[in-house]
XYZ file of C-alpha atoms in Angstrom:
676
model
C -26.783 117.204 165.717
C -23.411 116.795 164.114
C -21.230 118.485 166.697
C -17.819 119.066 165.160
C -16.101 122.395 165.641
C -13.024 123.662 163.926
C -9.481 122.851 164.906
C -7.465 126.024 164.787
C -4.138 126.532 166.497
C -3.089 124.265 169.334
C -0.946 125.130 172.317
C -0.149 123.476 175.625
C 0.263 124.163 179.361
C -2.157 125.997 181.594
C -2.279 129.726 180.983
C -1.938 131.909 184.019
C -4.066 134.987 183.464
C -7.618 133.725 183.186
C -10.448 135.216 185.238
C -11.505 133.411 188.386
C -13.827 130.510 187.650
C -16.910 129.089 189.254
C -17.217 130.584 192.693
C -14.639 133.360 192.474
C -17.174 136.239 192.537
C -19.950 136.951 195.044
C -23.422 136.122 193.746
C -26.769 137.853 194.176
C -29.528 136.265 196.244
C -31.474 133.584 194.325
C -34.697 135.565 194.522
C -32.992 138.534 192.828
C -31.134 136.498 190.222
C -34.000 134.175 189.246
C -35.866 136.706 187.027
C -32.636 137.359 185.132
C -32.030 133.639 184.639
C -35.553 133.260 183.315
C -35.127 136.042 180.765
C -31.705 134.740 179.800
C -33.110 131.244 179.282
C -35.977 132.609 177.184
C -33.623 134.903 175.226
C -35.957 137.743 176.134
C -34.944 141.307 176.937
C -37.304 143.058 179.357
C -36.153 146.705 179.614
C -37.832 147.325 182.963
C -36.331 144.254 184.649
C -32.882 144.977 183.286
C -32.991 148.672 184.098
C -33.779 147.842 187.713
C -31.065 145.205 187.960
C -28.374 147.191 186.125
C -28.908 150.161 188.435
C -29.344 148.119 191.627
C -27.349 149.106 194.747
C -26.080 145.500 194.744
C -22.851 145.154 192.741
C -23.275 141.353 192.380
C -26.755 141.908 190.900
C -25.469 144.571 188.500
C -22.708 142.221 187.384
C -25.142 139.319 186.908
C -27.537 141.515 184.937
C -24.713 142.640 182.656
C -23.778 139.018 181.978
C -27.411 138.122 181.189
C -27.700 141.076 178.805
C -24.609 139.910 176.951
C -26.067 136.427 176.574
C -29.410 137.705 175.277
C -27.634 140.014 172.792
C -30.374 142.601 172.418
C -28.924 145.884 171.173
C -31.312 147.815 173.447
C -28.967 146.893 176.283
C -25.980 148.727 174.765
C -26.756 152.070 176.402
C -27.374 150.742 179.940
C -24.307 148.520 179.668
C -22.306 151.525 178.493
C -23.393 153.357 181.624
C -21.951 150.528 183.713
C -18.498 151.153 182.225
C -18.213 153.950 184.774
C -19.252 151.738 187.707
C -17.195 151.920 190.890
C -16.884 148.117 191.002
C -14.264 146.849 188.544
C -15.899 143.393 188.363
C -19.067 145.076 187.135
C -17.143 147.163 184.595
C -15.223 144.140 183.279
C -18.431 142.119 182.899
C -20.198 144.997 181.157
C -17.294 145.265 178.716
C -17.444 141.514 178.082
C -21.208 141.738 177.485
C -20.826 144.545 174.948
C -18.400 142.397 172.995
C -20.888 139.519 173.032
C -23.689 141.670 171.623
C -21.466 142.248 168.613
C -22.687 145.708 167.633
C -20.004 148.224 166.609
C -22.039 150.964 168.297
C -20.216 149.849 171.445
C -16.759 150.637 170.050
C -16.708 154.336 171.155
C -17.775 153.201 174.635
C -15.049 150.573 174.967
C -12.084 152.198 173.238
C -11.296 154.676 176.054
C -11.009 151.769 178.518
C -8.261 150.082 176.467
C -5.857 152.722 177.660
C -2.245 151.734 178.510
C -2.259 154.330 181.300
C -5.011 152.376 183.106
C -3.181 149.032 183.171
C -1.679 149.274 186.647
C -4.908 150.462 188.257
C -7.473 148.312 186.412
C -5.828 145.554 184.346
C -8.938 143.370 184.242
C -11.022 146.198 182.860
C -8.391 147.050 180.249
C -8.110 143.394 179.262
C -11.859 142.799 178.949
C -12.320 146.046 177.020
C -9.547 144.964 174.656
C -11.067 141.538 174.212
C -14.502 143.016 173.489
C -12.975 145.370 170.914
C -11.416 142.369 169.209
C -14.899 140.973 168.564
C -16.131 144.246 167.039
C -14.450 144.631 163.651
C -14.091 148.365 163.167
C -11.192 150.722 162.358
C -11.509 152.443 165.746
C -11.396 149.091 167.536
C -8.324 148.020 165.592
C -6.604 151.345 166.303
C -7.313 151.058 170.044
C -5.857 147.546 170.195
C -2.755 148.494 168.218
C -2.209 151.514 170.465
C -2.524 149.356 173.590
C -0.019 146.799 172.312
C 2.402 149.480 171.135
C 2.308 151.800 174.147
C 1.822 149.366 177.052
C 4.792 148.967 179.412
C 6.738 145.765 178.744
C 6.549 144.655 182.366
C 4.979 145.629 185.659
C 1.718 145.277 187.539
C -1.208 144.205 185.387
C 0.703 143.936 182.100
C 0.205 140.187 181.738
C -3.523 140.453 182.374
C -4.227 143.436 180.119
C -1.803 142.817 177.266
C -2.452 139.070 177.339
C -6.122 139.660 176.528
C -5.262 142.185 173.821
C -2.985 139.634 172.147
C -5.833 137.113 172.149
C -8.153 139.738 170.660
C -6.156 141.396 167.903
C -6.339 138.521 165.389
C -10.126 138.832 165.305
C -9.759 142.177 163.534
C -8.708 140.330 160.392
C -6.010 141.088 157.856
C -3.576 142.698 157.700
C -2.125 141.475 160.978
C -0.457 144.398 162.804
C 2.913 142.658 162.992
C 4.774 145.735 164.268
C 2.479 145.963 167.298
C 2.549 142.224 168.104
C 6.081 141.046 167.296
C 7.900 142.914 170.128
C 5.970 140.788 172.627
C 7.734 137.702 171.264
C 10.780 139.035 173.142
C 8.941 139.512 176.452
C 10.485 137.989 179.559
C 7.027 136.580 180.340
C 6.402 133.279 178.491
C 2.658 133.814 178.836
C 2.859 136.946 176.713
C 5.293 135.345 174.273
C 2.992 132.439 173.420
C 0.009 134.741 173.065
C 1.987 136.922 170.673
C 2.991 133.815 168.726
C -0.652 132.769 168.611
C -1.722 136.178 167.291
C 0.884 136.018 164.514
C 0.217 132.394 163.570
C -3.575 132.698 163.628
C -3.753 134.137 160.102
C -1.301 133.111 157.394
C 0.609 136.211 156.298
C 4.231 136.468 155.104
C 5.325 139.237 157.504
C 3.858 137.379 160.463
C 5.612 134.141 159.469
C 8.903 135.990 159.058
C 8.522 137.401 162.582
C 7.758 133.954 164.022
C 10.609 131.988 162.463
C 13.500 133.255 164.656
C 11.628 131.931 167.708
C 11.467 128.276 166.629
C 13.801 127.355 169.493
C 12.106 129.476 172.191
C 12.387 128.085 175.708
C 8.601 127.893 176.022
C 6.856 124.941 174.298
C 3.756 126.977 173.499
C 5.817 129.485 171.543
C 7.520 126.659 169.640
C 4.111 125.126 169.021
C 2.725 128.256 167.373
C 5.880 128.906 165.422
C 5.591 125.375 164.052
C 1.945 125.974 163.171
C 2.811 129.135 161.260
C 5.616 127.573 159.196
C 3.665 126.287 156.231
C 5.285 125.704 152.871
C 3.537 128.541 151.021
C 4.237 131.018 153.832
C 7.906 129.976 154.090
C 8.351 130.926 150.445
C 6.405 134.182 150.694
C 8.172 135.213 153.906
C 11.619 134.783 152.366
C 12.560 132.022 154.811
C 12.838 129.353 152.139
C 11.273 125.917 152.186
C 14.503 124.140 153.083
C 15.135 126.227 156.200
C 11.510 125.944 157.310
C 11.439 122.206 156.657
C 14.668 121.730 158.603
C 13.171 123.550 161.587
C 9.941 121.566 161.440
C 11.800 118.282 161.112
C 13.808 119.037 164.253
C 10.703 119.976 166.199
C 8.708 116.969 164.973
C 11.384 114.431 165.895
C 13.465 116.021 168.672
C 11.302 118.458 170.634
C 10.716 117.203 174.193
C 7.152 118.561 174.268
C 4.129 116.890 172.695
C 2.430 120.093 171.514
C 5.203 121.427 169.246
C 5.726 117.959 167.788
C 2.053 117.630 166.818
C 1.943 121.091 165.232
C 5.186 120.469 163.349
C 3.813 117.211 161.975
C 0.706 119.034 160.794
C 2.687 121.792 159.073
C 4.922 119.263 157.324
C 1.832 118.248 155.395
C 2.302 121.452 153.364
C 5.796 120.416 152.136
C 5.470 117.868 149.302
C 8.483 115.681 148.610
C 10.224 112.434 149.426
C 11.995 113.868 152.449
C 8.737 114.912 154.121
C 7.040 111.647 153.224
C 9.847 109.602 154.746
C 9.677 111.535 158.022
C 5.884 111.318 158.277
C 5.869 107.618 157.427
C 8.493 106.913 160.070
C 6.476 108.733 162.738
C 3.274 106.950 161.704
C 5.035 103.577 161.875
C 6.945 104.227 165.126
C 5.135 106.944 167.095
C 5.973 107.991 170.641
C 2.213 107.915 171.129
C -0.704 107.258 168.822
C -1.670 110.932 168.682
C 1.522 111.567 166.732
C 0.634 108.733 164.374
C -2.730 110.401 163.732
C -1.084 113.760 162.981
C 1.439 112.134 160.638
C -1.198 110.154 158.750
C -3.392 113.227 158.370
C -0.445 115.148 156.928
C 0.193 112.365 154.416
C -3.470 112.695 153.488
C -2.999 116.467 153.057
C -0.228 115.788 150.554
C -2.750 113.939 148.384
C -1.498 112.625 145.057
C 2.000 113.895 145.922
C 2.129 111.063 148.463
C 1.239 108.325 145.965
C 4.395 106.392 146.831
C 3.010 105.882 150.362
C -0.036 103.916 149.154
C 1.400 100.510 150.069
C 2.458 101.808 153.486
C -1.017 103.239 154.193
C -2.728 100.080 152.977
C -0.570 98.033 155.344
C -1.648 100.085 158.359
C -5.310 99.969 157.313
C -5.170 96.162 157.122
C -3.141 95.681 160.302
C -4.885 93.873 163.141
C -2.241 95.080 165.605
C -2.853 98.835 165.270
C -5.769 100.563 167.053
C -8.974 100.742 165.047
C -8.894 104.523 164.806
C -5.344 104.475 163.432
C -6.468 101.998 160.785
C -9.465 104.186 159.981
C -7.226 107.253 159.663
C -4.829 105.374 157.374
C -7.623 104.250 155.039
C -9.071 107.762 154.999
C -5.649 109.087 153.998
C -5.283 106.401 151.340
C -8.581 107.482 149.776
C -7.071 110.896 149.020
C -3.648 109.547 148.038
C -4.705 106.671 145.741
C -8.459 106.205 145.364
C -8.157 102.990 143.347
C -5.953 101.327 145.955
C -8.240 102.575 148.712
C -11.256 100.989 147.046
C -9.387 97.666 146.925
C -8.560 97.823 150.643
C -12.110 98.922 151.422
C -13.515 95.686 149.982
C -11.771 93.731 152.721
C -13.118 96.042 155.433
C -16.719 96.520 154.281
C -17.856 93.646 156.482
C -15.607 94.394 159.446
C -17.328 94.164 162.833
C -15.760 97.569 163.632
C -18.143 100.252 162.420
C -15.338 102.821 162.188
C -13.551 100.669 159.629
C -16.756 100.235 157.647
C -17.203 104.020 157.760
C -13.697 104.489 156.362
C -14.514 101.943 153.659
C -17.563 104.029 152.767
C -15.373 107.064 152.192
C -13.000 105.092 150.014
C -15.851 103.706 147.908
C -17.514 107.120 147.527
C -14.232 108.720 146.524
C -13.867 106.182 143.753
C -17.194 107.201 142.238
C -20.106 108.799 144.123
C -22.629 107.011 141.906
C -21.230 103.616 142.851
C -24.032 101.096 143.426
C -22.183 99.753 146.471
C -23.207 102.882 148.345
C -26.809 101.669 148.344
C -25.637 98.589 150.246
C -24.012 100.813 152.848
C -27.258 102.752 153.343
C -28.913 99.433 154.243
C -26.200 98.566 156.806
C -27.721 97.451 160.149
C -25.727 100.232 161.834
C -27.358 103.548 160.839
C -24.079 105.365 161.331
C -22.849 103.651 158.177
C -25.911 104.736 156.217
C -25.458 108.325 157.393
C -21.780 108.203 156.446
C -22.569 106.730 153.012
C -24.838 109.621 152.039
C -22.564 112.253 153.561
C -19.499 110.936 151.735
C -21.383 110.483 148.472
C -22.496 114.114 148.605
C -18.945 115.261 149.294
C -17.601 113.282 146.352
C -20.415 114.301 144.002
C -19.677 118.010 144.044
C -22.073 119.694 141.586
C -23.212 116.346 140.176
C -25.673 115.623 142.968
C -28.387 114.637 140.470
C -26.761 111.261 139.964
C -27.454 110.493 143.640
C -31.243 110.882 143.430
C -31.985 107.182 144.048
C -29.547 107.068 146.957
C -31.095 110.176 148.513
C -34.643 108.892 148.164
C -33.593 105.599 149.764
C -32.079 107.545 152.626
C -35.259 109.563 153.036
C -37.135 106.347 153.803
C -34.653 105.259 156.474
C -35.677 104.695 160.079
C -32.725 106.703 161.391
C -33.025 110.474 161.783
C -29.435 111.217 160.784
C -29.637 109.142 157.597
C -32.760 111.124 156.669
C -31.015 114.360 157.644
C -28.151 113.717 155.254
C -30.561 112.690 152.512
C -32.471 115.946 152.980
C -29.214 117.886 152.794
C -28.668 116.305 149.400
C -32.204 117.098 148.283
C -31.634 120.711 149.300
C -28.658 120.798 146.940
C -30.721 119.136 144.230
C -33.598 121.610 144.778
C -35.916 119.686 142.472
C -39.589 120.755 142.826
C -40.609 117.176 142.039
C -39.203 116.103 145.421
C -41.293 118.616 147.415
C -44.023 116.133 148.471
C -41.375 113.733 149.793
C -39.593 116.560 151.629
C -42.841 117.710 153.261
C -43.597 114.150 154.331
C -40.074 113.921 155.759
C -40.725 117.006 157.905
C -43.945 115.403 159.127
C -42.095 112.219 160.025
C -39.391 114.195 161.825
C -41.940 115.384 164.393
C -41.590 112.025 166.156
C -37.773 112.042 166.185
C -35.881 112.670 169.421
C -33.384 114.744 167.402
C -34.440 117.837 165.450
C -31.843 117.477 162.681
C -34.204 116.029 160.077
C -36.798 118.733 160.726
C -34.172 121.454 160.268
C -32.840 119.806 157.124
C -36.358 119.555 155.708
C -36.848 123.293 156.211
C -33.594 123.918 154.343
C -34.746 121.671 151.484
C -38.116 123.441 151.204
C -36.313 126.802 151.180
C -34.045 125.618 148.341
C -37.005 124.325 146.330
C -38.926 127.558 146.954
C -36.206 129.488 145.151
C -36.880 127.421 142.021
C -40.617 127.085 142.479
C -42.114 129.936 144.521
C -44.962 128.692 146.635
C -43.159 125.768 148.259
C -42.640 127.751 151.454
C -46.269 128.878 151.546
C -47.327 125.270 151.129
C -45.115 124.246 154.045
C -46.546 126.930 156.319
C -50.116 126.100 155.308
C -49.642 122.420 156.083
C -47.745 122.612 159.370
C -48.595 124.450 162.586
C -46.060 126.540 164.482
C -43.221 124.356 165.737
C -42.641 124.044 169.452
C -38.890 123.870 168.709
C -37.378 127.354 168.747
C -34.477 126.208 166.553
C -36.937 125.162 163.851
C -38.778 128.494 164.216
C -35.496 130.386 163.883
C -34.572 128.386 160.770
C -37.974 129.094 159.189
C -37.717 132.779 160.046
C -34.186 132.999 158.629
C -35.319 131.278 155.421
C -38.522 133.211 154.700
C -38.587 136.337 156.842
C -41.183 137.872 159.117
C -43.858 138.512 156.479
C -44.237 134.988 155.158
C -43.946 133.398 158.606
C -46.391 135.693 160.392
C -48.733 132.767 161.007
C -46.005 131.113 163.048
C -45.195 134.225 165.050
C -41.775 135.381 166.229
C -39.211 132.660 166.964
C -38.414 134.251 170.329
C -38.931 134.228 173.250
C -38.380 130.548 173.932
C -41.061 128.664 175.830
C -38.960 126.882 178.453
C -41.755 125.277 180.501
C -39.852 126.168 183.653
C -41.507 127.689 186.724
C -40.238 130.593 188.848
C -39.281 128.001 191.465
C -37.103 126.225 188.872
C -35.175 129.423 188.249
C -34.752 130.048 191.964
C -33.246 126.582 192.298
C -30.956 127.324 189.359
C -29.935 130.623 190.964
C -29.203 128.808 194.222
C -26.990 126.385 192.289
C -25.238 129.342 190.697
C -24.656 130.874 194.120
C -23.142 127.627 195.403
C -20.420 127.840 192.736
C -18.277 124.730 192.427
C -19.420 121.110 191.963
C -17.193 118.091 191.303
C -17.450 114.918 189.258
C -15.321 112.026 187.996
C -15.208 110.500 184.517
C -14.201 106.840 184.745
C -12.705 105.798 181.388
C -11.181 102.618 180.017
C -7.764 104.283 180.375
C -8.173 105.827 183.841
C -10.054 108.504 185.753
C -10.487 112.187 184.904
C -11.501 114.446 187.799
C -13.582 117.549 187.106
C -14.374 120.814 188.823
C -17.695 122.151 187.491
C -18.401 125.893 187.317
C -22.024 126.033 188.429
C -21.480 129.677 189.330
C -20.805 130.562 185.693
C -22.961 128.013 183.835
C -25.697 126.668 186.146
C -27.998 125.331 183.429
C -25.140 123.529 181.687
C -23.789 122.027 184.919
C -27.261 120.982 186.025
C -27.889 119.235 182.691
C -24.501 117.489 182.779
C -24.963 116.230 186.341
C -28.573 115.150 185.723
C -27.532 113.113 182.685
C -24.645 111.630 184.652
C -26.912 110.661 187.549
C -29.336 108.950 185.162
C -26.524 106.809 183.718
C -26.842 108.475 180.301
C -23.070 108.528 179.758
C -22.433 105.011 181.075
C -20.931 102.692 178.484
C -20.522 105.329 175.785
C -17.444 105.642 173.580
C -15.357 108.727 173.007
C -16.553 109.666 169.504
C -13.894 112.233 168.649
C -10.272 112.926 169.552
C -8.177 115.540 167.756
C -4.571 115.458 169.029
C -3.484 118.623 170.812
C -7.010 119.994 170.445
C -9.864 118.127 172.190
C -11.376 114.900 173.387
C -15.140 114.910 172.850
C -17.687 112.809 174.717
C -21.355 112.576 175.606
C -22.737 111.188 172.337
C -25.000 108.120 172.676
C -24.577 107.371 168.938
C -20.797 107.508 168.963
C -20.437 109.494 165.716
C -20.866 113.064 167.134
C -24.485 113.221 165.918
C -26.405 112.164 169.026
C -27.990 113.991 171.907
C -30.324 113.716 174.890
C -33.508 114.807 173.082
C -33.375 118.424 174.256
C -31.160 121.473 173.882
C -30.000 124.112 176.331
C -28.973 127.700 175.912
C -25.357 128.825 175.779
C -23.980 130.316 178.985
C -20.947 132.108 177.551
C -18.655 133.510 180.198
C -15.231 135.027 180.792
C -13.395 131.769 181.472
C -10.756 130.981 178.848
C -10.096 127.717 177.024
C -6.850 126.533 178.600
C -5.353 123.074 179.007
C -8.015 120.871 180.599
C -10.976 123.210 180.108
C -14.407 121.544 179.917
C -16.724 123.017 177.273
C -20.085 122.336 175.652
C -20.080 121.119 172.040
C -22.442 122.902 169.649
C -23.684 122.831 166.078
C -24.676 126.508 166.282
C -25.764 129.037 168.925
C -27.926 127.613 171.715
C -27.738 124.001 170.482
C -25.982 122.389 173.462
C -27.215 118.981 174.560
C -25.229 116.106 175.991
C -21.936 116.445 174.096
C -18.966 118.164 175.685
C -15.217 118.326 175.241
C -11.959 118.767 177.131
C -9.156 120.768 175.554
C -5.667 119.295 175.397
C -4.210 122.804 175.246
C -5.270 126.479 175.175
C -7.705 127.186 172.339
C -8.347 130.949 172.236
C -10.547 130.774 169.147
C -13.169 128.963 171.270
C -13.272 131.638 174.004
C -16.701 133.214 174.565
C -18.116 131.097 171.715
C -18.582 127.713 173.457
C -19.772 127.504 177.064
C -17.000 126.814 179.565
C -18.500 124.859 182.446
C -15.549 123.267 184.209
C -11.966 122.107 184.164
C -9.900 118.988 184.770
C -8.201 118.982 188.166
C -6.523 115.561 187.822
C -6.189 113.069 184.998
C -5.045 115.083 181.988
C -2.473 112.363 181.346
C -5.484 110.102 180.695
C -7.014 112.646 178.308
C -3.721 112.780 176.437
C -3.896 109.013 175.727
C -7.532 108.590 174.699
C -8.559 107.531 171.199
C -11.987 107.403 169.529
C -13.634 104.156 170.550
C -12.169 104.133 174.055
C -14.838 103.753 176.705
C -16.576 106.063 179.140
C -17.447 103.611 181.878
C -19.441 106.110 183.953
C -19.609 109.715 185.148
C -20.735 110.537 188.679
C -20.881 113.617 190.849
C -18.561 113.601 193.859
C -20.677 114.386 196.908
């Protein structure tokens, strides 16, 4: 699956008020926890089992049951979880609050709002913080009002303030616009830098003039995270709307980009400068790209030139020079050619001709984009589909579809050629195009493609075929019925969910409900998993071409994920792979045997979302949707609150972040091994 998740706002050093990870909480006995792990893995809610566990005399079992209920997300658990909000054990209460937020039903708002009480901060800051965070995920006027009241009335310092208010600041942006600037902005003046950067994050997360105006005076804050978020919020359009003025905002960003001692503010300033067209901006970005302190800054500068588009036409020769340079890293050359395609498509096509036969597949992929941008019907794209490296064929169809817009009909021959390809991802992209085309004449080929996908190790082509049949069915009713008549119930729960989402319970009755998931695990398997969870912390080392990265793995919070990661590592699955994706001041991503973020191990695992936050050096599982984890994972360069409780946290870096800060796509993963 194509595992690329969104870059939002980047920050930097380790945050200080995260919940304890891994082995920080006592665990129930394996025999008691195993039935809960089984239900959680199957995404099955059994009221009797949960009622017994949620009312158990054992606080660790009640806490574990609450976590499982939140992961299953069955609204029948709202009432019993609500009852736990009065539990005598604050760890149980905090976990129950977290679980109610995960279920995502606003029926929980009246249960949670009383806990987000400023008067409770000193006595139960964790509970207040988790209740606030859960309310952030439940968009509702009462939830918004409770969060604003907490931020307005909470004491500015004292016991528990960092923990409770810090979580509220990470939650409030999820309530959407308008941002409650009056409730957030006073925390920019807090003596605690942790609260200041979280306030800056909350204001920068959504572009609004009042929020930008509140951020601007803090561009020189002593804390680099605050400066980083201020820089991220200072876009050209917002500078005008906020009354700051483009010149003042551009001056501030220029100082941060070139003079700030910290990497994180410099990267964010370079990104924001991409919203300020003009010769002055272009000169600064070109200088950074040509003479970077590190290559991550070159990437950010080149991407901002790309964002300027045709306004950066005068940089075409400069970009072409980098793309052709044999002395710059391959990924920098790829990024330069990608930028050139948006700045001057004709010039990019000329440069692409020289790189179409490069031995570096990343350069050929960039050439594909340049060719597609110069005309999606270009016959040269058919040559790319036949490239010996299937990653080029997949890229050719993907880029052609992007360039084609509503004119996908002109790509019919290219799509049909892709449908015949040996590679699952080439066929997946071709099917995505056929779904957009939605031509009933292609239905037989689409059905045959689904049949062929049954032998793939990846399920992407099967899912894409379902989408194509659904699109055709809207034009020619009966296509879906024909699909269901021809094919038996899929053993893949993701395919069953896609079919159910497309055609509903009535039409898919012959396939049955998509859940529960048949896991093929025995009770003994779940007892072993529960024993691993009870053990808590495991350790491993990633040996890369630039140095070692040492990991602490949170088996206590994500046993299935940790077990999968360590099993793959022990088998040598990761040995010799490349890092497929690096986004400066966001993540490094690894674990893909294909090297283009589309590969996997041939199976998927369920999400194990937990209360650990995405801080600097957090290890998380990459996804293409809920419960789609496989072998790909990532390490965050800096705190990423928008990922919290959405992607499984299963570890953290204990040593070697300086290595992570240097990695580029194409650098090697030599091996990963558990430290015993």
